[in-house]
Short mmCIF file of C-alpha atoms in Angstrom, two decimals:
data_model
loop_
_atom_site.label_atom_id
_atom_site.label_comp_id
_atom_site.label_asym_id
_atom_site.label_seq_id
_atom_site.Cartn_x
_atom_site.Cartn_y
_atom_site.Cartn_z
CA UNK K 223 7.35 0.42 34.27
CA UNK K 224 9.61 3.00 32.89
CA UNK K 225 7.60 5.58 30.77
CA UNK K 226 4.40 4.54 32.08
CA UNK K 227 1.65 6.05 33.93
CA UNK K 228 0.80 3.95 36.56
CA UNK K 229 -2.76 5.27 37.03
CA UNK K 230 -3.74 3.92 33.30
CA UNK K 231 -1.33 1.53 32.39
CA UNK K 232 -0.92 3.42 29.00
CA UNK K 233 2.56 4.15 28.56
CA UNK K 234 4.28 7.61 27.55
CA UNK K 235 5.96 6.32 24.61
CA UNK K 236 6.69 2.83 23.24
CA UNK K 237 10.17 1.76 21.42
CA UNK K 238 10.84 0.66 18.54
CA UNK K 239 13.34 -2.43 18.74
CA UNK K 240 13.97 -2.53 15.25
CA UNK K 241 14.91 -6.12 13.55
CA UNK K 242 15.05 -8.10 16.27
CA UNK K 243 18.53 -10.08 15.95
CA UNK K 244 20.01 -8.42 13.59
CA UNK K 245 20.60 -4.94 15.53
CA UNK K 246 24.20 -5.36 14.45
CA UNK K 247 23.52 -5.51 10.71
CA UNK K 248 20.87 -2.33 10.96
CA UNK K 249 22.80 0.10 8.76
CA UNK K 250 23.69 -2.63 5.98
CA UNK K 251 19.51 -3.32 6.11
CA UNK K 252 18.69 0.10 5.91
CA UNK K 253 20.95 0.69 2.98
CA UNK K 254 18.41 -0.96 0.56
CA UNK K 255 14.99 0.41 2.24
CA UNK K 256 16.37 3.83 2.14
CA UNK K 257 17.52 3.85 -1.86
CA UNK K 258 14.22 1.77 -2.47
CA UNK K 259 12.78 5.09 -0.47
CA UNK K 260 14.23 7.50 -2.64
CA UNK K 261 13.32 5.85 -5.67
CA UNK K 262 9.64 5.38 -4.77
CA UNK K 263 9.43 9.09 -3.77
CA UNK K 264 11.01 10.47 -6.91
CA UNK K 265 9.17 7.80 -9.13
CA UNK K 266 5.36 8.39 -8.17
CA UNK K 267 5.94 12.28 -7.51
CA UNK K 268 7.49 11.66 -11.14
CA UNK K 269 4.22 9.94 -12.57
CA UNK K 270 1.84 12.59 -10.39
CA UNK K 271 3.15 15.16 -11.71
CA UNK K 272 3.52 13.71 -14.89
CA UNK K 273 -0.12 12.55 -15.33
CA UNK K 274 -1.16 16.38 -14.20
CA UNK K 275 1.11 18.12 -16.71
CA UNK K 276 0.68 15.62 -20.10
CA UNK K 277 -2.73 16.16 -21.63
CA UNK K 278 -2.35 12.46 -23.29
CA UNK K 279 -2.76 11.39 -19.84
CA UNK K 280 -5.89 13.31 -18.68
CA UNK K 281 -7.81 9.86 -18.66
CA UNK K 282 -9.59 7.79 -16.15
CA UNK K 283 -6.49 5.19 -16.14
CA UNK K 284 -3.82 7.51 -15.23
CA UNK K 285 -5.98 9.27 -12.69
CA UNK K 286 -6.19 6.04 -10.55
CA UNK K 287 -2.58 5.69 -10.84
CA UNK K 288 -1.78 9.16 -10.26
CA UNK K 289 -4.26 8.43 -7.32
CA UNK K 290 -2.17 4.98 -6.14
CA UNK K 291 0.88 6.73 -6.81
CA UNK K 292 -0.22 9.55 -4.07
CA UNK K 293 -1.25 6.54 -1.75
CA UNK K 294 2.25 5.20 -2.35
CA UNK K 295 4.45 7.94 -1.55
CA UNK K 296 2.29 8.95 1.68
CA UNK K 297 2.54 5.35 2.91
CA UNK K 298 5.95 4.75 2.63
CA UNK K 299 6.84 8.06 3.73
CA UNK K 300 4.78 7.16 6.79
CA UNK K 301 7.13 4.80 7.94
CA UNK K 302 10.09 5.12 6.31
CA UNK K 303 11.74 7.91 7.86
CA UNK K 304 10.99 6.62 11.01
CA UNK K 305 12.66 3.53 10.43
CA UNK K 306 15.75 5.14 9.01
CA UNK K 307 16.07 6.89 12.19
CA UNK K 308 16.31 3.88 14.59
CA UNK K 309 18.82 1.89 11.95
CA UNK K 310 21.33 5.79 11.98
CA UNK K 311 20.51 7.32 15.15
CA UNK K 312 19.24 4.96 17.49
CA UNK K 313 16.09 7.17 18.02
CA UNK K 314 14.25 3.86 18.89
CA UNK K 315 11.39 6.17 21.01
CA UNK K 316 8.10 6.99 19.98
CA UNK K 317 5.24 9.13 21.78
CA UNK K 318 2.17 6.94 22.45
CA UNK K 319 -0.39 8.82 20.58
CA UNK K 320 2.38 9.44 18.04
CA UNK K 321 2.33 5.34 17.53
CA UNK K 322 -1.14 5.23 17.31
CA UNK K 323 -0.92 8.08 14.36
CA UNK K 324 1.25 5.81 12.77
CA UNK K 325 -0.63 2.87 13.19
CA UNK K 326 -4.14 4.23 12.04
CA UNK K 327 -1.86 6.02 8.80
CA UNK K 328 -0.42 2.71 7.84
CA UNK K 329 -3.34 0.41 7.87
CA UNK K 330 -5.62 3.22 6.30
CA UNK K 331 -2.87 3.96 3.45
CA UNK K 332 -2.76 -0.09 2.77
CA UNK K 333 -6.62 -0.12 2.70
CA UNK K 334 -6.87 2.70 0.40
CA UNK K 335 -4.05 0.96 -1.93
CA UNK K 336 -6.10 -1.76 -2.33
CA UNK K 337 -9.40 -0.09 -2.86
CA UNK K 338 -7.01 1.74 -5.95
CA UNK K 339 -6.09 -1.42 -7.21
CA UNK K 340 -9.55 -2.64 -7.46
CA UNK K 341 -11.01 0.93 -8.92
CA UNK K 342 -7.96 -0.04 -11.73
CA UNK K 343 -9.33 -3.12 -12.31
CA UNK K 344 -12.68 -1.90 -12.46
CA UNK K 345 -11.63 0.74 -15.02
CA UNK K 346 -9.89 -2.38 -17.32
CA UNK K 347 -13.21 -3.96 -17.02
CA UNK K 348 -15.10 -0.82 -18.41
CA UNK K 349 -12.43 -0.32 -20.88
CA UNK K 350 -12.31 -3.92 -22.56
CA UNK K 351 -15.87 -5.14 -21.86
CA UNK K 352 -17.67 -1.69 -23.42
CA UNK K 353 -14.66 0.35 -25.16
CA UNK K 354 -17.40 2.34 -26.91
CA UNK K 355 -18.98 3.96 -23.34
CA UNK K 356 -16.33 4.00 -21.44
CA UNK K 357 -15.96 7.86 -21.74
CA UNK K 358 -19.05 8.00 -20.89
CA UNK K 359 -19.32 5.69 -17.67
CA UNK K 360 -16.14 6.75 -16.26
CA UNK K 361 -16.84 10.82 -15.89
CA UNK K 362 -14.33 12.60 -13.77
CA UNK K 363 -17.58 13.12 -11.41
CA UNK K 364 -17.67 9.43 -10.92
CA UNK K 365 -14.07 8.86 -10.69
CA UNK K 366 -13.82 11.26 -7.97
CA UNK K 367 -16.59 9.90 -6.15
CA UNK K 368 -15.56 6.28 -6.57
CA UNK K 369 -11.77 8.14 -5.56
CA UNK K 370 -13.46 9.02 -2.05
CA UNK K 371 -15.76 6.02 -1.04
CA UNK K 372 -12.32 4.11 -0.99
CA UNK K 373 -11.03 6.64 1.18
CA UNK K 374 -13.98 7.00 3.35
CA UNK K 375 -14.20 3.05 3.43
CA UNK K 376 -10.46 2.53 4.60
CA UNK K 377 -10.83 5.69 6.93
CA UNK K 378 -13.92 4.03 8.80
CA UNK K 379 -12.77 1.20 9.13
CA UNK K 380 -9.79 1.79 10.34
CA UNK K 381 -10.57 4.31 13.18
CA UNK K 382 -11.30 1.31 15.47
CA UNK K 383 -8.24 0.07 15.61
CA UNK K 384 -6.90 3.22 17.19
CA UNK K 385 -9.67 2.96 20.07
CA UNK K 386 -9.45 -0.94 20.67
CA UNK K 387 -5.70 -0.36 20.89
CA UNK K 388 -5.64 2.15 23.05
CA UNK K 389 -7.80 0.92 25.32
CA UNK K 390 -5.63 -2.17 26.36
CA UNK K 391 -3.52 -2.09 29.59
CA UNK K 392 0.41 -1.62 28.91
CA UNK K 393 1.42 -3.34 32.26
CA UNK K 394 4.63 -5.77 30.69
CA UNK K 395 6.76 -3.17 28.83
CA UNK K 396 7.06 -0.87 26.44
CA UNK K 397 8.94 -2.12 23.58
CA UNK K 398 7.70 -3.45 20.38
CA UNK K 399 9.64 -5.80 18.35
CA UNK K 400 9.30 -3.77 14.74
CA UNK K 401 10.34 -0.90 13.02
CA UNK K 402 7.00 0.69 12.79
CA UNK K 403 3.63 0.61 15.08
CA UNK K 404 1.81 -2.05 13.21
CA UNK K 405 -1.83 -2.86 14.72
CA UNK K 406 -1.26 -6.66 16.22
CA UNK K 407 2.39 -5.62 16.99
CA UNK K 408 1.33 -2.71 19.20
CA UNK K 409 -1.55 -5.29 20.54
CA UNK K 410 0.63 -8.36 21.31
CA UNK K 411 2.83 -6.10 23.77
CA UNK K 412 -0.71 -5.39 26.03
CA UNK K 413 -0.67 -7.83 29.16
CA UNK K 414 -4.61 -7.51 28.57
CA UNK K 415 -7.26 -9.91 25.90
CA UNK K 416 -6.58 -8.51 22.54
CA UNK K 417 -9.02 -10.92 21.01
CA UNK K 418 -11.63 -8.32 20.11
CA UNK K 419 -8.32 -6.37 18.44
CA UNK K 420 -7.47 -9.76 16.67
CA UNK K 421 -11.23 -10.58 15.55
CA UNK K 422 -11.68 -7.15 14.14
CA UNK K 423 -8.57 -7.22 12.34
CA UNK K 424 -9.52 -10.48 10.44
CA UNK K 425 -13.16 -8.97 9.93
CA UNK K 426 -11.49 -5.46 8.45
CA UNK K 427 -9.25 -8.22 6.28
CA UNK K 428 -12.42 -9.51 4.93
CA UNK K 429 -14.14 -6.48 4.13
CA UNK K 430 -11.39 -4.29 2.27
CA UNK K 431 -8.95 -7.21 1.14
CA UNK K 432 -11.34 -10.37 0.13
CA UNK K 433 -13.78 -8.08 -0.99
CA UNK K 434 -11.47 -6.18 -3.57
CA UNK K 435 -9.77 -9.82 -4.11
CA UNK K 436 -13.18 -10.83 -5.48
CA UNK K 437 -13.87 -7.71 -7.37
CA UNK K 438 -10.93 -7.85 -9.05
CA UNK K 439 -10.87 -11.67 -9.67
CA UNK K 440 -14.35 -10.92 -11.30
CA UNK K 441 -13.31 -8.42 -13.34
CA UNK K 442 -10.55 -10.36 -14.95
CA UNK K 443 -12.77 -13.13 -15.08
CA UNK K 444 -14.70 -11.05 -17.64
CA UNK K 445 -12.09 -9.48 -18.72
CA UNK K 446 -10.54 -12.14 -20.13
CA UNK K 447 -13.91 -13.85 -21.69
CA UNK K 448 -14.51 -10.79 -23.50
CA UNK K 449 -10.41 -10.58 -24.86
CA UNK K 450 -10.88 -14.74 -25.95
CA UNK K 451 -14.07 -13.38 -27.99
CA UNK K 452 -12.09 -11.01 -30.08
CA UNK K 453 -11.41 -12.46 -33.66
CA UNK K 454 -7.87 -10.74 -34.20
CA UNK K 455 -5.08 -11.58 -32.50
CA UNK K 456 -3.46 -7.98 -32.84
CA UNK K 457 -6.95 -6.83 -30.98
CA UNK K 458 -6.02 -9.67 -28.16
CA UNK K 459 -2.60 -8.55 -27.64
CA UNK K 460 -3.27 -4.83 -27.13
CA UNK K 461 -6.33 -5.75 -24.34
CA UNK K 462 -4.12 -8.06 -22.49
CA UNK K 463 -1.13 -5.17 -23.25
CA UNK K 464 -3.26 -3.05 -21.05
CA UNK K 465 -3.76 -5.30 -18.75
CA UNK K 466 -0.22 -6.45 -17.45
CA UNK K 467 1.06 -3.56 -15.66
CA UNK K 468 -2.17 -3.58 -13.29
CA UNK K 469 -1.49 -7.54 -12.76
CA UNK K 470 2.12 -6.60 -12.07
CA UNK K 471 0.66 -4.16 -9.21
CA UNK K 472 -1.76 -6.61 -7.78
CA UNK K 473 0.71 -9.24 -7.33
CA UNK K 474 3.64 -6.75 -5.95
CA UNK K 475 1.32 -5.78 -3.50
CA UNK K 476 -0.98 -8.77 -2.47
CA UNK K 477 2.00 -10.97 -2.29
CA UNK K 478 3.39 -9.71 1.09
CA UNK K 479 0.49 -8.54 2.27
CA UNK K 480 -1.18 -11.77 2.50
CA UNK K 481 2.26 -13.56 3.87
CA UNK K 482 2.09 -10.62 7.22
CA UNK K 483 -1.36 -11.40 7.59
CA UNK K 484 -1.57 -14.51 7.58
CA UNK K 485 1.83 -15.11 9.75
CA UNK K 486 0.61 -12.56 12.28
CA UNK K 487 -2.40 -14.62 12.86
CA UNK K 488 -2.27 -18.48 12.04
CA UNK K 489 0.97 -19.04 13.53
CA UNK K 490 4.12 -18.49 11.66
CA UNK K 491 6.09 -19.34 14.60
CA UNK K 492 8.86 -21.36 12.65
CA UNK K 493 10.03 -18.32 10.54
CA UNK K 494 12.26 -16.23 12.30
CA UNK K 495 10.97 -13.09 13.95
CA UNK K 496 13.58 -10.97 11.52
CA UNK K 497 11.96 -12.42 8.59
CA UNK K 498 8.32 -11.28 9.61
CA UNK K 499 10.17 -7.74 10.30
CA UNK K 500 11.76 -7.04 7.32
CA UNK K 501 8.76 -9.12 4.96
CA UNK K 502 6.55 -6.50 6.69
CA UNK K 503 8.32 -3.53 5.60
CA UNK K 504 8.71 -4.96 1.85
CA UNK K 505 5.36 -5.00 2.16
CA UNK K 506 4.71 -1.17 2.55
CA UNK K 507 8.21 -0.01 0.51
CA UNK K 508 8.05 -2.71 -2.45
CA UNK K 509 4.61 -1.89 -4.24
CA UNK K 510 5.94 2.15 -3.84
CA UNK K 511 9.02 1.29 -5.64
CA UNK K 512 8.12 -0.95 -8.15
CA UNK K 513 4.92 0.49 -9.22
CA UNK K 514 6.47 3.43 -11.38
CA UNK K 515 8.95 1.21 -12.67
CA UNK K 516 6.80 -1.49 -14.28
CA UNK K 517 3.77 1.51 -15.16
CA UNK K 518 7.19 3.22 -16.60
CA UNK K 519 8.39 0.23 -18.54
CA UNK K 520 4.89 -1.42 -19.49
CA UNK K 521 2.58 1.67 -20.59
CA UNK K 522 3.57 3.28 -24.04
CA UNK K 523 1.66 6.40 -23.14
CA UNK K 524 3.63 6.59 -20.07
CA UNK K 525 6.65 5.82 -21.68
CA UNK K 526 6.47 8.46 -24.00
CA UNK K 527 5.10 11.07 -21.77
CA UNK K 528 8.58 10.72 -19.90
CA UNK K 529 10.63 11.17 -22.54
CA UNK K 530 8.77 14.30 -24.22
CA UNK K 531 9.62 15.50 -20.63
CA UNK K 532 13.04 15.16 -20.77
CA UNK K 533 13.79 16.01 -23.82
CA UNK K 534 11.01 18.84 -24.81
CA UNK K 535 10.08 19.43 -27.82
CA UNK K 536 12.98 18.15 -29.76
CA UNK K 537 11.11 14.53 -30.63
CA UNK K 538 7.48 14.17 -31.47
CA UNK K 539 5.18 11.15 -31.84
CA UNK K 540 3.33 9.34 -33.84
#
């Protein structure tokens, strides 16, 4: 096998194929992923920096974002680039170990994105349900630790993959039918049982995206008792105001996630292989993207904060 090591069956490098089927249309499709690139990069560097300048911001709510918005940016630039690179140059290789970097990067990122999303919901929950502690519950102590369980959670349970992966024999080729080194794409080219790769997947699925599902499906749950129980309407429209940007995220983000999982795994064999391709990559550059926008458009704070930016102390607000 060309690239291999005979000895181990672990290849040298693997390549990248790209979207298979439509190699002739690769610059057109990168023309979107790469402006959608840019403006996810300037957009939550924009709102981190933002958040971390703008004293109005210096709450619990904009930390987790500036916190998803750092998961965003280092997700999509984990791939990205890459990608851009076999649509302009060709440069379909990539070193073995180098793949597995990649892989371990992009399911840890997605699992920490998630784990934000539910901390954010969490912190609605606090907010709504018992307005009058929330200052007091939500310390930047306990924001920081909550900040790195989800890190350490994603981290651990991610680290497998990497070892069950690398373990498999390589023995039919070398060439992976994707733009980046996801986990069951990497798998899927082994000539060896990848069922212990495929069950731990699912399990990891369970524990980091049913479990925040539920957590955040809970929270809303109570959420939205507690926002029925108000007597004004006024006081009804500004919780559920809050609310909407965060719903926004989950559903950017959840959406595609759950269509590449589930395709991966229970079939999916009557949508085209390009579709799961270029699905897959929505999935990691769309919540990036769109995130800044609809915190940008949706959050008065936010909003605000932008402007004063731009235009320095020549407005002021009431």
């Amino acid at each position: 096998m060309s690239g291999a090591n005979s000895s181990s069956l672990t290849p040298e490098f693997f390549v990248l194929t790209g979207v298979p089927g439509l190699e002739a249309a690769h610059i057109w499709i990168s023309l979107p992923f790469c402006f959608m690139y840019l403006i996810a990069v300037v957009g939550n560097c924009g709102l981190i920096y933002l958040i971390s300048h703008e004293d109005s911001l210096h709450r619990p709510m904009y930390y987790f974002l500036a916190l998803l918005s750092f998961t965003d940016v280092t997700l999509c630039t984990t791939t990205v680039p890459n990608m851009l690179c076999i649509f302009w140059f060709n440069l379909k290789e990539i070193h073995f170990n180098a793949c597995l970097a990649q892989m371990f990067f992009v399911h840890m990122l997605t699992g920490m994105e998630s784990g934000v999303l539910m901390l954010m919901a969490l912190d609605r929950y606090v907010a709504i349900c018992y307005p009058l502690r929330y200052a007091t519950i939500l310390t930047n102590p306990v924001i920081t630790k909550a900040g790195l369980a989800t890190f350490l959670r994603s981290v651990m349970l991610i680290t497998p993959f990497t070892f069950l992966t690398k373990r498999l024999p390589y023995c039919h080729g070398n060439f992976i039918p994707h733009t980046y080194c996801d986990h069951m794409s990497v798998a899927k080219v082994s000539c060896g049982n990848f069922k212990i790769n495929a069950i731990y997947g699912l399990m990891v699925a369970l524990l980091i995206g049913v479990f925040d599902i539920c957590c955040i499906s809970i929270s809303y749950s109570m959420i939205l008792r507690a926002v029925v129980s108000l007597s004004s309407a006024d006081a009804r429209h500004k919780a559920f105001s809050t609310c909407t940007s965060h719903i926004c995220a989950i559903v950017i983000t959840y959406v595609p996630a759950f269509f590449t999982f589930f395709t991966h795994r229970f079939g999916g064999h009557n949508i085209p292989q390009h579709i799961h391709i270029i699905v897959a990559n929505l999935y990691l550059l769309l919540p990036p993207t769109m995130n800044p926008i609809v915190y940008g458009v949706k959050t008065k704070q936010i909003r605000e904060g932008v402007i004063k930016f731009l235009l320095g102390d020549k407005i002021g607000f009431t």
